[in-house]
Structure formats: C-alpha cells, structure tokens
Amino acid sequence: MVSAILRDEDIKSINLWITKMKQYKTQDTEWMTKAAVKTLKLDYKIIGYGYERVTYDLQNGYVLKVATSELGLKSNKNEFIIYKYCHAKLKEHLCPIKEVGYGWIIMKKMTIPVPRTEDYDNQLKYLKKRFRQYGVRPKDLVRPNLALTKKGKIVFIDYGDFTLK
C-alpha cells in the first residue's frame, strides 16, 4: 500500500504490528495498546486510544488510527465502508476519511467538543433517527466520539461500531 501521507517506514511498522497483533489475541486492551505502541515506534504523538485502536496526531490536520485488535481491524474497515457507501445527507456528519490501508485509517482531525446543551442533545437525537432512516445503526454515541465542525455541525469522529442495515 502506498500512502500520500504516511512514510514507507510507517506502513512497514504498521504491517509488522498487525502480524504480531494476531499472535496476542488473548491479551487485555491495555497490554495490547502498550505492545502496539512499542512495536509501532511511530514518530507521532498519541492523542487517544480505546479498546480497539490507538490514535496518532499526524500534525497535518489528520489523525492516524491503528488497530490494536481484531475488532480494531473491523472498526477501520467499517468506518471506510460506511463513509464510502452511506447516503450523502449522512456523510456530512461523518469525519472525512483521507486514506485507508490494512490495519490503519487516516481521518481529518476534529477537536471542537460538542457542548452539553439541550440544543445539541436534541440535534444528536435527530441525527440518530436520521441515520436509522437511511439504513445506518449508530452505536457508541458518547461525547468523546463526537466533534463539531467550524460551522457547528455535529460530526461522528469514531463510527467504527456503526452498522449498515
């Protein structure tokens, strides 16, 4: 896989990690994340991690999400499929994907938090309903998985657990 953003050595490190990752299936999340970071040795700042992936700030307006488990591989693939095939009216509420490869995905970096206000809570309820109407089941809608655009629209920055009906 060739990337316009990642260096060849970054991709080689990711490929090495994905190969090793499959040997560590029974380990817990924290252990897997530490093993991934140690193996990857990427020159980017870690800005977050969850049960399935570790996220790096590429310092160019994008983030890199690397799978740390089989579920992480599925989440990356799922985000790509949903972003590529969902209805255009939904896409404006999904964090844009720049590139994807086996075990990794690059998305736009979005950092404006969604305020806890009645207005935004109502917008989120409306979006859940709208996604369902267009055949996407939104899951894991917690505040850390949301951001705002500069124009104030809610965007899902982690939609790896969403499913297409």
GROMACS .gro file of N, CA and C in nm:
model
  495
    1MET      N    1   0.085  -0.119   0.000
    1MET     CA    2   0.000   0.000   0.000
    1MET      C    3   0.089   0.124   0.000
    2VAL      N    4   0.060   0.215  -0.089
    2VAL     CA    5   0.131   0.342  -0.096
    2VAL      C    6   0.042   0.449  -0.034
    3SER      N    7   0.103   0.538   0.041
    3SER     CA    8   0.029   0.644   0.107
    3SER      C    9   0.087   0.779   0.067
    4ALA      N   10  -0.001   0.876   0.048
    4ALA     CA   11   0.044   1.012   0.020
    4ALA      C   12   0.083   1.083   0.150
    5ILE      N   13   0.046   1.027   0.263
    5ILE     CA   14   0.071   1.091   0.392
    5ILE      C   15   0.174   1.015   0.476
    6LEU      N   16   0.156   0.884   0.488
    6LEU     CA   17   0.248   0.805   0.570
    6LEU      C   18   0.376   0.773   0.494
    7ARG      N   19   0.484   0.762   0.570
    7ARG     CA   20   0.611   0.722   0.511
    7ARG      C   21   0.613   0.570   0.494
    8ASP      N   22   0.700   0.522   0.407
    8ASP     CA   23   0.713   0.378   0.388
    8ASP      C   24   0.743   0.306   0.518
    9GLU      N   25   0.831   0.366   0.602
    9GLU     CA   26   0.866   0.301   0.728
    9GLU      C   27   0.748   0.297   0.825
   10ASP      N   28   0.657   0.395   0.816
   10ASP     CA   29   0.535   0.391   0.898
   10ASP      C   30   0.450   0.271   0.860
   11ILE      N   31   0.431   0.252   0.731
   11ILE     CA   32   0.350   0.141   0.682
   11ILE      C   33   0.416   0.008   0.717
   12LYS      N   34   0.546  -0.001   0.705
   12LYS     CA   35   0.617  -0.124   0.743
   12LYS      C   36   0.597  -0.153   0.891
   13SER      N   37   0.604  -0.050   0.975
   13SER     CA   38   0.583  -0.068   1.120
   13SER      C   39   0.441  -0.116   1.148
   14ILE      N   40   0.345  -0.057   1.079
   14ILE     CA   41   0.205  -0.098   1.099
   14ILE      C   42   0.187  -0.243   1.055
   15ASN      N   43   0.243  -0.280   0.941
   15ASN     CA   44   0.232  -0.418   0.893
   15ASN      C   45   0.295  -0.516   0.992
   16LEU      N   46   0.411  -0.478   1.049
   16LEU     CA   47   0.476  -0.562   1.149
   16LEU      C   48   0.385  -0.579   1.270
   17TRP      N   49   0.328  -0.467   1.318
   17TRP     CA   50   0.239  -0.474   1.433
   17TRP      C   51   0.119  -0.563   1.404
   18ILE      N   52   0.055  -0.548   1.290
   18ILE     CA   53  -0.065  -0.627   1.258
   18ILE      C   54  -0.031  -0.776   1.257
   19THR      N   55   0.085  -0.810   1.205
   19THR     CA   56   0.129  -0.950   1.206
   19THR      C   57   0.146  -1.000   1.349
   20LYS      N   58   0.212  -0.921   1.434
   20LYS     CA   59   0.233  -0.959   1.575
   20LYS      C   60   0.100  -0.962   1.651
   21MET      N   61   0.015  -0.864   1.623
   21MET     CA   62  -0.112  -0.850   1.694
   21MET      C   63  -0.192  -0.979   1.690
   22LYS      N   64  -0.191  -1.045   1.577
   22LYS     CA   65  -0.271  -1.166   1.561
   22LYS      C   66  -0.223  -1.280   1.650
   23GLN      N   67  -0.101  -1.270   1.701
   23GLN     CA   68  -0.047  -1.372   1.792
   23GLN      C   69  -0.090  -1.346   1.936
   24TYR      N   70  -0.138  -1.224   1.966
   24TYR     CA   71  -0.167  -1.184   2.103
   24TYR      C   72  -0.316  -1.179   2.134
   25LYS      N   73  -0.396  -1.258   2.071
   25LYS     CA   74  -0.542  -1.248   2.081
   25LYS      C   75  -0.598  -1.248   2.223
   26THR      N   76  -0.534  -1.316   2.315
   26THR     CA   77  -0.593  -1.331   2.448
   26THR      C   78  -0.554  -1.221   2.546
   27GLN      N   79  -0.475  -1.126   2.504
   27GLN     CA   80  -0.429  -1.021   2.595
   27GLN      C   81  -0.536  -0.914   2.615
   28ASP      N   82  -0.527  -0.840   2.726
   28ASP     CA   83  -0.625  -0.735   2.753
   28ASP      C   84  -0.591  -0.608   2.675
   29THR      N   85  -0.685  -0.515   2.677
   29THR     CA   86  -0.675  -0.393   2.598
   29THR      C   87  -0.551  -0.311   2.631
   30GLU      N   88  -0.526  -0.290   2.758
   30GLU     CA   89  -0.411  -0.208   2.798
   30GLU      C   90  -0.280  -0.271   2.751
   31TRP      N   91  -0.269  -0.402   2.768
   31TRP     CA   92  -0.149  -0.472   2.725
   31TRP      C   93  -0.131  -0.460   2.574
   32MET      N   94  -0.241  -0.478   2.499
   32MET     CA   95  -0.235  -0.470   2.353
   32MET      C   96  -0.194  -0.330   2.307
   33THR      N   97  -0.247  -0.228   2.372
   33THR     CA   98  -0.212  -0.091   2.335
   33THR      C   99  -0.064  -0.065   2.359
   34LYS      N  100  -0.014  -0.107   2.475
   34LYS     CA  101   0.128  -0.089   2.504
   34LYS      C  102   0.216  -0.166   2.405
   35ALA      N  103   0.176  -0.288   2.372
   35ALA     CA  104   0.253  -0.369   2.277
   35ALA      C  105   0.251  -0.304   2.139
   36ALA      N  106   0.136  -0.249   2.101
   36ALA     CA  107   0.125  -0.183   1.971
   36ALA      C  108   0.218  -0.063   1.963
   37VAL      N  109   0.212   0.024   2.064
   37VAL     CA  110   0.294   0.145   2.066
   37VAL      C  111   0.442   0.109   2.064
   38LYS      N  112   0.479   0.008   2.141
   38LYS     CA  113   0.619  -0.035   2.147
   38LYS      C  114   0.666  -0.090   2.012
   39THR      N  115   0.582  -0.165   1.945
   39THR     CA  116   0.617  -0.223   1.816
   39THR      C  117   0.615  -0.118   1.706
   40LEU      N  118   0.514  -0.033   1.707
   40LEU     CA  119   0.498   0.067   1.601
   40LEU      C  120   0.612   0.168   1.597
   41LYS      N  121   0.649   0.219   1.714
   41LYS     CA  122   0.755   0.320   1.723
   41LYS      C  123   0.735   0.435   1.624
   42LEU      N  124   0.611   0.481   1.611
   42LEU     CA  125   0.581   0.590   1.519
   42LEU      C  126   0.623   0.723   1.580
   43ASP      N  127   0.664   0.816   1.495
   43ASP     CA  128   0.713   0.947   1.540
   43ASP      C  129   0.601   1.049   1.558
   44TYR      N  130   0.483   1.003   1.589
   44TYR     CA  131   0.368   1.092   1.605
   44TYR      C  132   0.318   1.085   1.749
   45LYS      N  133   0.256   1.193   1.792
   45LYS     CA  134   0.202   1.199   1.928
   45LYS      C  135   0.073   1.118   1.938
   46ILE      N  136   0.063   1.037   2.041
   46ILE     CA  137  -0.060   0.962   2.067
   46ILE      C  138  -0.160   1.059   2.130
   47ILE      N  139  -0.279   1.066   2.071
   47ILE     CA  140  -0.381   1.156   2.126
   47ILE      C  141  -0.498   1.080   2.186
   48GLY      N  142  -0.498   0.949   2.172
   48GLY     CA  143  -0.604   0.872   2.233
   48GLY      C  144  -0.594   0.725   2.198
   49TYR      N  145  -0.666   0.646   2.277
   49TYR     CA  146  -0.677   0.504   2.247
   49TYR      C  147  -0.802   0.451   2.314
   50GLY      N  148  -0.854   0.346   2.255
   50GLY     CA  149  -0.972   0.282   2.310
   50GLY      C  150  -0.950   0.133   2.319
   51TYR      N  151  -1.058   0.058   2.312
   51TYR     CA  152  -1.049  -0.087   2.323
   51TYR      C  153  -0.988  -0.151   2.199
   52GLU      N  154  -0.993  -0.080   2.086
   52GLU     CA  155  -0.960  -0.144   1.960
   52GLU      C  156  -0.851  -0.075   1.879
   53ARG      N  157  -0.823   0.053   1.910
   53ARG     CA  158  -0.731   0.128   1.825
   53ARG      C  159  -0.655   0.232   1.906
   54VAL      N  160  -0.541   0.272   1.852
   54VAL     CA  161  -0.464   0.382   1.908
   54VAL      C  162  -0.463   0.492   1.801
   55THR      N  163  -0.478   0.618   1.845
   55THR     CA  164  -0.489   0.730   1.752
   55THR      C  165  -0.370   0.823   1.768
   56TYR      N  166  -0.309   0.855   1.654
   56TYR     CA  167  -0.193   0.944   1.649
   56TYR      C  168  -0.229   1.073   1.578
   57ASP      N  169  -0.172   1.184   1.623
   57ASP     CA  170  -0.186   1.313   1.557
   57ASP      C  171  -0.074   1.326   1.454
   58LEU      N  172  -0.109   1.335   1.328
   58LEU     CA  173  -0.009   1.343   1.221
   58LEU      C  174   0.045   1.484   1.203
   59GLN      N  175  -0.007   1.581   1.279
   59GLN     CA  176   0.039   1.721   1.277
   59GLN      C  177   0.022   1.788   1.141
   60ASN      N  178  -0.074   1.740   1.063
   60ASN     CA  179  -0.101   1.799   0.932
   60ASN      C  180  -0.251   1.815   0.908
   61GLY      N  181  -0.327   1.814   1.018
   61GLY     CA  182  -0.472   1.825   1.007
   61GLY      C  183  -0.541   1.690   1.000
   62TYR      N  184  -0.464   1.581   1.016
   62TYR     CA  185  -0.519   1.446   1.009
   62TYR      C  186  -0.474   1.363   1.128
   63VAL      N  187  -0.550   1.257   1.155
   63VAL     CA  188  -0.514   1.160   1.258
   63VAL      C  189  -0.501   1.022   1.193
   64LEU      N  190  -0.420   0.940   1.255
   64LEU     CA  191  -0.400   0.802   1.211
   64LEU      C  192  -0.454   0.711   1.320
   65LYS      N  193  -0.545   0.622   1.283
   65LYS     CA  194  -0.597   0.523   1.377
   65LYS      C  195  -0.539   0.387   1.336
   66VAL      N  196  -0.469   0.324   1.430
   66VAL     CA  197  -0.410   0.193   1.404
   66VAL      C  198  -0.481   0.091   1.491
   67ALA      N  199  -0.521  -0.020   1.431
   67ALA     CA  200  -0.588  -0.128   1.505
   67ALA      C  201  -0.494  -0.188   1.608
   68THR      N  202  -0.550  -0.218   1.726
   68THR     CA  203  -0.474  -0.288   1.829
   68THR      C  204  -0.537  -0.424   1.860
   69SER      N  205  -0.638  -0.462   1.781
   69SER     CA  206  -0.706  -0.590   1.799
   69SER      C  207  -0.780  -0.624   1.670
   70GLU      N  208  -0.832  -0.745   1.666
   70GLU     CA  209  -0.915  -0.786   1.551
   70GLU      C  210  -1.036  -0.693   1.537
   71LEU      N  211  -1.092  -0.654   1.651
   71LEU     CA  212  -1.206  -0.561   1.647
   71LEU      C  213  -1.165  -0.426   1.588
   72GLY      N  214  -1.041  -0.385   1.614
   72GLY     CA  215  -0.990  -0.261   1.556
   72GLY      C  216  -0.981  -0.271   1.404
   73LEU      N  217  -0.939  -0.387   1.355
   73LEU     CA  218  -0.936  -0.408   1.209
   73LEU      C  219  -1.077  -0.393   1.152
   74LYS      N  220  -1.174  -0.452   1.220
   74LYS     CA  221  -1.313  -0.443   1.175
   74LYS      C  222  -1.365  -0.300   1.183
   75SER      N  223  -1.327  -0.228   1.289
   75SER     CA  224  -1.373  -0.089   1.304
   75SER      C  225  -1.320   0.000   1.192
   76ASN      N  226  -1.191  -0.016   1.159
   76ASN     CA  227  -1.134   0.064   1.049
   76ASN      C  228  -1.205   0.033   0.918
   77LYS      N  229  -1.224  -0.095   0.892
   77LYS     CA  230  -1.291  -0.136   0.768
   77LYS      C  231  -1.435  -0.083   0.766
   78ASN      N  232  -1.501  -0.094   0.880
   78ASN     CA  233  -1.640  -0.050   0.890
   78ASN      C  234  -1.653   0.101   0.868
   79GLU      N  235  -1.562   0.180   0.928
   79GLU     CA  236  -1.567   0.325   0.905
   79GLU      C  237  -1.552   0.356   0.757
   80PHE      N  238  -1.459   0.289   0.692
   80PHE     CA  239  -1.438   0.311   0.549
   80PHE      C  240  -1.564   0.277   0.469
   81ILE      N  241  -1.623   0.162   0.495
   81ILE     CA  242  -1.742   0.119   0.420
   81ILE      C  243  -1.858   0.215   0.444
   82ILE      N  244  -1.881   0.250   0.568
   82ILE     CA  245  -1.992   0.341   0.598
   82ILE      C  246  -1.970   0.477   0.532
   83TYR      N  247  -1.848   0.529   0.543
   83TYR     CA  248  -1.820   0.660   0.483
   83TYR      C  249  -1.836   0.655   0.331
   84LYS      N  250  -1.790   0.549   0.270
   84LYS     CA  251  -1.794   0.538   0.124
   84LYS      C  252  -1.936   0.516   0.070
   85TYR      N  253  -2.016   0.438   0.142
   85TYR     CA  254  -2.144   0.395   0.086
   85TYR      C  255  -2.268   0.457   0.149
   86CYS      N  256  -2.254   0.537   0.253
   86CYS     CA  257  -2.374   0.594   0.314
   86CYS      C  258  -2.431   0.706   0.226
   87HIS      N  259  -2.553   0.740   0.255
   87HIS     CA  260  -2.623   0.847   0.183
   87HIS      C  261  -2.549   0.980   0.203
   88ALA      N  262  -2.548   1.063   0.102
   88ALA     CA  263  -2.478   1.192   0.106
   88ALA      C  264  -2.527   1.280   0.222
   89LYS      N  265  -2.654   1.269   0.259
   89LYS     CA  266  -2.707   1.351   0.369
   89LYS      C  267  -2.649   1.309   0.503
   90LEU      N  268  -2.598   1.187   0.512
   90LEU     CA  269  -2.534   1.141   0.635
   90LEU      C  270  -2.386   1.174   0.637
   91LYS      N  271  -2.324   1.170   0.520
   91LYS     CA  272  -2.179   1.186   0.510
   91LYS      C  273  -2.129   1.316   0.573
   92GLU      N  274  -2.210   1.422   0.566
   92GLU     CA  275  -2.167   1.549   0.624
   92GLU      C  276  -2.155   1.542   0.776
   93HIS      N  277  -2.206   1.434   0.834
   93HIS     CA  278  -2.197   1.416   0.980
   93HIS      C  279  -2.097   1.307   1.017
   94LEU      N  280  -2.017   1.265   0.921
   94LEU     CA  281  -1.913   1.166   0.946
   94LEU      C  282  -1.777   1.230   0.922
   95CYS      N  283  -1.684   1.206   1.010
   95CYS     CA  284  -1.550   1.259   0.994
   95CYS      C  285  -1.492   1.207   0.862
   96PRO      N  286  -1.443   1.298   0.777
   96PRO     CA  287  -1.392   1.255   0.646
   96PRO      C  288  -1.269   1.164   0.657
   97ILE      N  289  -1.268   1.064   0.571
   97ILE     CA  290  -1.156   0.971   0.561
   97ILE      C  291  -1.068   1.014   0.445
   98LYS      N  292  -0.939   1.023   0.471
   98LYS     CA  293  -0.841   1.062   0.369
   98LYS      C  294  -0.779   0.941   0.300
   99GLU      N  295  -0.736   0.844   0.382
   99GLU     CA  296  -0.672   0.723   0.329
   99GLU      C  297  -0.704   0.605   0.420
  100VAL      N  298  -0.690   0.487   0.363
  100VAL     CA  299  -0.711   0.365   0.442
  100VAL      C  300  -0.617   0.257   0.390
  101GLY      N  301  -0.570   0.175   0.482
  101GLY     CA  302  -0.487   0.060   0.448
  101GLY      C  303  -0.516  -0.051   0.546
  102TYR      N  304  -0.455  -0.165   0.528
  102TYR     CA  305  -0.481  -0.277   0.617
  102TYR      C  306  -0.428  -0.247   0.757
  103GLY      N  307  -0.521  -0.232   0.850
  103GLY     CA  308  -0.485  -0.206   0.989
  103GLY      C  309  -0.482  -0.059   1.027
  104TRP      N  310  -0.501   0.031   0.932
  104TRP     CA  311  -0.494   0.174   0.962
  104TRP      C  312  -0.592   0.254   0.877
  105ILE      N  313  -0.622   0.372   0.929
  105ILE     CA  314  -0.710   0.464   0.858
  105ILE      C  315  -0.667   0.607   0.896
  106ILE      N  316  -0.671   0.697   0.800
  106ILE     CA  317  -0.638   0.837   0.824
  106ILE      C  318  -0.765   0.919   0.803
  107MET      N  319  -0.795   1.000   0.905
  107MET     CA  320  -0.915   1.084   0.903
  107MET      C  321  -0.878   1.227   0.936
  108LYS      N  322  -0.968   1.317   0.901
  108LYS     CA  323  -0.949   1.458   0.935
  108LYS      C  324  -0.946   1.472   1.088
  109LYS      N  325  -0.860   1.559   1.136
  109LYS     CA  326  -0.854   1.584   1.280
  109LYS      C  327  -0.961   1.686   1.316
  110MET      N  328  -1.048   1.649   1.408
  110MET     CA  329  -1.156   1.737   1.453
  110MET      C  330  -1.153   1.739   1.605
  111THR      N  331  -1.142   1.860   1.662
  111THR     CA  332  -1.120   1.868   1.806
  111THR      C  333  -1.220   1.954   1.883
  112ILE      N  334  -1.314   2.017   1.815
  112ILE     CA  335  -1.409   2.103   1.886
  112ILE      C  336  -1.512   2.014   1.956
  113PRO      N  337  -1.517   2.017   2.090
  113PRO     CA  338  -1.611   1.929   2.160
  113PRO      C  339  -1.756   1.974   2.142
  114VAL      N  340  -1.846   1.878   2.153
  114VAL     CA  341  -1.989   1.907   2.146
  114VAL      C  342  -2.035   1.947   2.286
  115PRO      N  343  -2.086   2.069   2.299
  115PRO     CA  344  -2.131   2.116   2.431
  115PRO      C  345  -2.249   2.034   2.484
  116ARG      N  346  -2.259   2.030   2.615
  116ARG     CA  347  -2.372   1.962   2.678
  116ARG      C  348  -2.484   2.063   2.695
  117THR      N  349  -2.555   2.086   2.587
  117THR     CA  350  -2.669   2.177   2.591
  117THR      C  351  -2.792   2.105   2.539
  118GLU      N  352  -2.907   2.157   2.570
  118GLU     CA  353  -3.032   2.097   2.523
  118GLU      C  354  -3.037   2.099   2.370
  119ASP      N  355  -2.989   2.208   2.310
  119ASP     CA  356  -2.990   2.218   2.164
  119ASP      C  357  -2.907   2.107   2.100
  120TYR      N  358  -2.786   2.085   2.149
  120TYR     CA  359  -2.702   1.980   2.091
  120TYR      C  360  -2.753   1.841   2.124
  121ASP      N  361  -2.811   1.824   2.242
  121ASP     CA  362  -2.872   1.696   2.276
  121ASP      C  363  -2.986   1.665   2.180
  122ASN      N  364  -3.066   1.766   2.147
  122ASN     CA  365  -3.175   1.748   2.051
  122ASN      C  366  -3.122   1.718   1.910
  123GLN      N  367  -3.015   1.787   1.871
  123GLN     CA  368  -2.954   1.760   1.740
  123GLN      C  369  -2.904   1.615   1.732
  124LEU      N  370  -2.845   1.569   1.841
  124LEU     CA  371  -2.794   1.432   1.844
  124LEU      C  372  -2.908   1.330   1.832
  125LYS      N  373  -3.017   1.354   1.902
  125LYS     CA  374  -3.135   1.266   1.891
  125LYS      C  375  -3.187   1.264   1.748
  126TYR      N  376  -3.193   1.380   1.687
  126TYR     CA  377  -3.238   1.390   1.548
  126TYR      C  378  -3.144   1.312   1.455
  127LEU      N  379  -3.013   1.326   1.476
  127LEU     CA  380  -2.916   1.256   1.392
  127LEU      C  381  -2.928   1.105   1.406
  128LYS      N  382  -2.948   1.057   1.527
  128LYS     CA  383  -2.965   0.913   1.547
  128LYS      C  384  -3.083   0.862   1.463
  129LYS      N  385  -3.193   0.937   1.470
  129LYS     CA  386  -3.313   0.899   1.396
  129LYS      C  387  -3.286   0.904   1.246
  130ARG      N  388  -3.220   1.008   1.201
  130ARG     CA  389  -3.190   1.026   1.058
  130ARG      C  390  -3.100   0.914   1.006
  131PHE      N  391  -2.997   0.879   1.083
  131PHE     CA  392  -2.908   0.770   1.041
  131PHE      C  393  -2.987   0.640   1.026
  132ARG      N  394  -3.075   0.613   1.121
  132ARG     CA  395  -3.157   0.491   1.113
  132ARG      C  396  -3.247   0.494   0.989
  133GLN      N  397  -3.302   0.611   0.958
  133GLN     CA  398  -3.388   0.623   0.840
  133GLN      C  399  -3.313   0.588   0.712
  134TYR      N  400  -3.184   0.616   0.709
  134TYR     CA  401  -3.103   0.588   0.590
  134TYR      C  402  -3.025   0.457   0.600
  135GLY      N  403  -3.065   0.370   0.693
  135GLY     CA  404  -3.008   0.236   0.699
  135GLY      C  405  -2.878   0.221   0.774
  136VAL      N  406  -2.845   0.316   0.860
  136VAL     CA  407  -2.723   0.306   0.941
  136VAL      C  408  -2.764   0.305   1.088
  137ARG      N  409  -2.720   0.202   1.160
  137ARG     CA  410  -2.749   0.194   1.302
  137ARG      C  411  -2.631   0.254   1.379
  138PRO      N  412  -2.649   0.374   1.436
  138PRO     CA  413  -2.539   0.437   1.510
  138PRO      C  414  -2.526   0.378   1.650
  139LYS      N  415  -2.404   0.341   1.686
  139LYS     CA  416  -2.376   0.286   1.819
  139LYS      C  417  -2.261   0.363   1.880
  140ASP      N  418  -2.244   0.349   2.009
  140ASP     CA  419  -2.132   0.408   2.082
  140ASP      C  420  -2.129   0.561   2.067
  141LEU      N  421  -2.244   0.623   2.086
  141LEU     CA  422  -2.255   0.768   2.070
  141LEU      C  423  -2.225   0.838   2.203
  142VAL      N  424  -2.102   0.832   2.243
  142VAL     CA  425  -2.058   0.901   2.364
  142VAL      C  426  -1.984   1.028   2.321
  143ARG      N  427  -1.979   1.126   2.409
  143ARG     CA  428  -1.919   1.257   2.376
  143ARG      C  429  -1.778   1.248   2.317
  144PRO      N  430  -1.691   1.162   2.368
  144PRO     CA  431  -1.556   1.158   2.308
  144PRO      C  432  -1.555   1.115   2.161
  145ASN      N  433  -1.663   1.055   2.113
  145ASN     CA  434  -1.671   1.010   1.974
  145ASN      C  435  -1.737   1.114   1.882
  146LEU      N  436  -1.761   1.232   1.936
  146LEU     CA  437  -1.826   1.340   1.862
  146LEU      C  438  -1.738   1.464   1.859
  147ALA      N  439  -1.760   1.545   1.756
  147ALA     CA  440  -1.692   1.676   1.748
  147ALA      C  441  -1.783   1.769   1.669
  148LEU      N  442  -1.745   1.895   1.669
  148LEU     CA  443  -1.818   1.994   1.590
  148LEU      C  444  -1.732   2.043   1.475
  149THR      N  445  -1.798   2.072   1.364
  149THR     CA  446  -1.728   2.140   1.255
  149THR      C  447  -1.714   2.286   1.295
  150LYS      N  448  -1.638   2.362   1.217
  150LYS     CA  449  -1.624   2.505   1.246
  150LYS      C  450  -1.757   2.577   1.232
  151LYS      N  451  -1.850   2.518   1.156
  151LYS     CA  452  -1.984   2.578   1.140
  151LYS      C  453  -2.083   2.528   1.244
  152GLY      N  454  -2.036   2.444   1.338
  152GLY     CA  455  -2.122   2.400   1.447
  152GLY      C  456  -2.202   2.274   1.421
  153LYS      N  457  -2.172   2.199   1.315
  153LYS     CA  458  -2.243   2.073   1.288
  153LYS      C  459  -2.179   1.960   1.368
  154ILE      N  460  -2.262   1.871   1.421
  154ILE     CA  461  -2.212   1.753   1.490
  154ILE      C  462  -2.155   1.656   1.387
  155VAL      N  463  -2.037   1.604   1.420
  155VAL     CA  464  -1.971   1.505   1.334
  155VAL      C  465  -1.928   1.387   1.421
  156PHE      N  466  -1.951   1.267   1.371
  156PHE     CA  467  -1.905   1.147   1.440
  156PHE      C  468  -1.760   1.124   1.400
  157ILE      N  469  -1.669   1.126   1.498
  157ILE     CA  470  -1.528   1.107   1.467
  157ILE      C  471  -1.485   0.962   1.489
  158ASP      N  472  -1.570   0.886   1.555
  158ASP     CA  473  -1.546   0.743   1.571
  158ASP      C  474  -1.678   0.674   1.544
  159TYR      N  475  -1.687   0.613   1.426
  159TYR     CA  476  -1.810   0.542   1.390
  159TYR      C  477  -1.779   0.399   1.348
  160GLY      N  478  -1.675   0.344   1.406
  160GLY     CA  479  -1.635   0.207   1.377
  160GLY      C  480  -1.735   0.102   1.424
  161ASP      N  481  -1.821   0.139   1.520
  161ASP     CA  482  -1.922   0.045   1.570
  161ASP      C  483  -2.058   0.065   1.505
  162PHE      N  484  -2.070   0.158   1.412
  162PHE     CA  485  -2.195   0.175   1.340
  162PHE      C  486  -2.214   0.054   1.249
  163THR      N  487  -2.339   0.024   1.216
  163THR     CA  488  -2.365  -0.087   1.124
  163THR      C  489  -2.463  -0.043   1.016
  164LEU      N  490  -2.443  -0.098   0.897
  164LEU     CA  491  -2.536  -0.077   0.787
  164LEU      C  492  -2.643  -0.185   0.796
  165LYS      N  493  -2.767  -0.145   0.779
  165LYS     CA  494  -2.878  -0.244   0.787
  165LYS      C  495  -2.889  -0.316   0.655
   0.00000   0.00000   0.00000
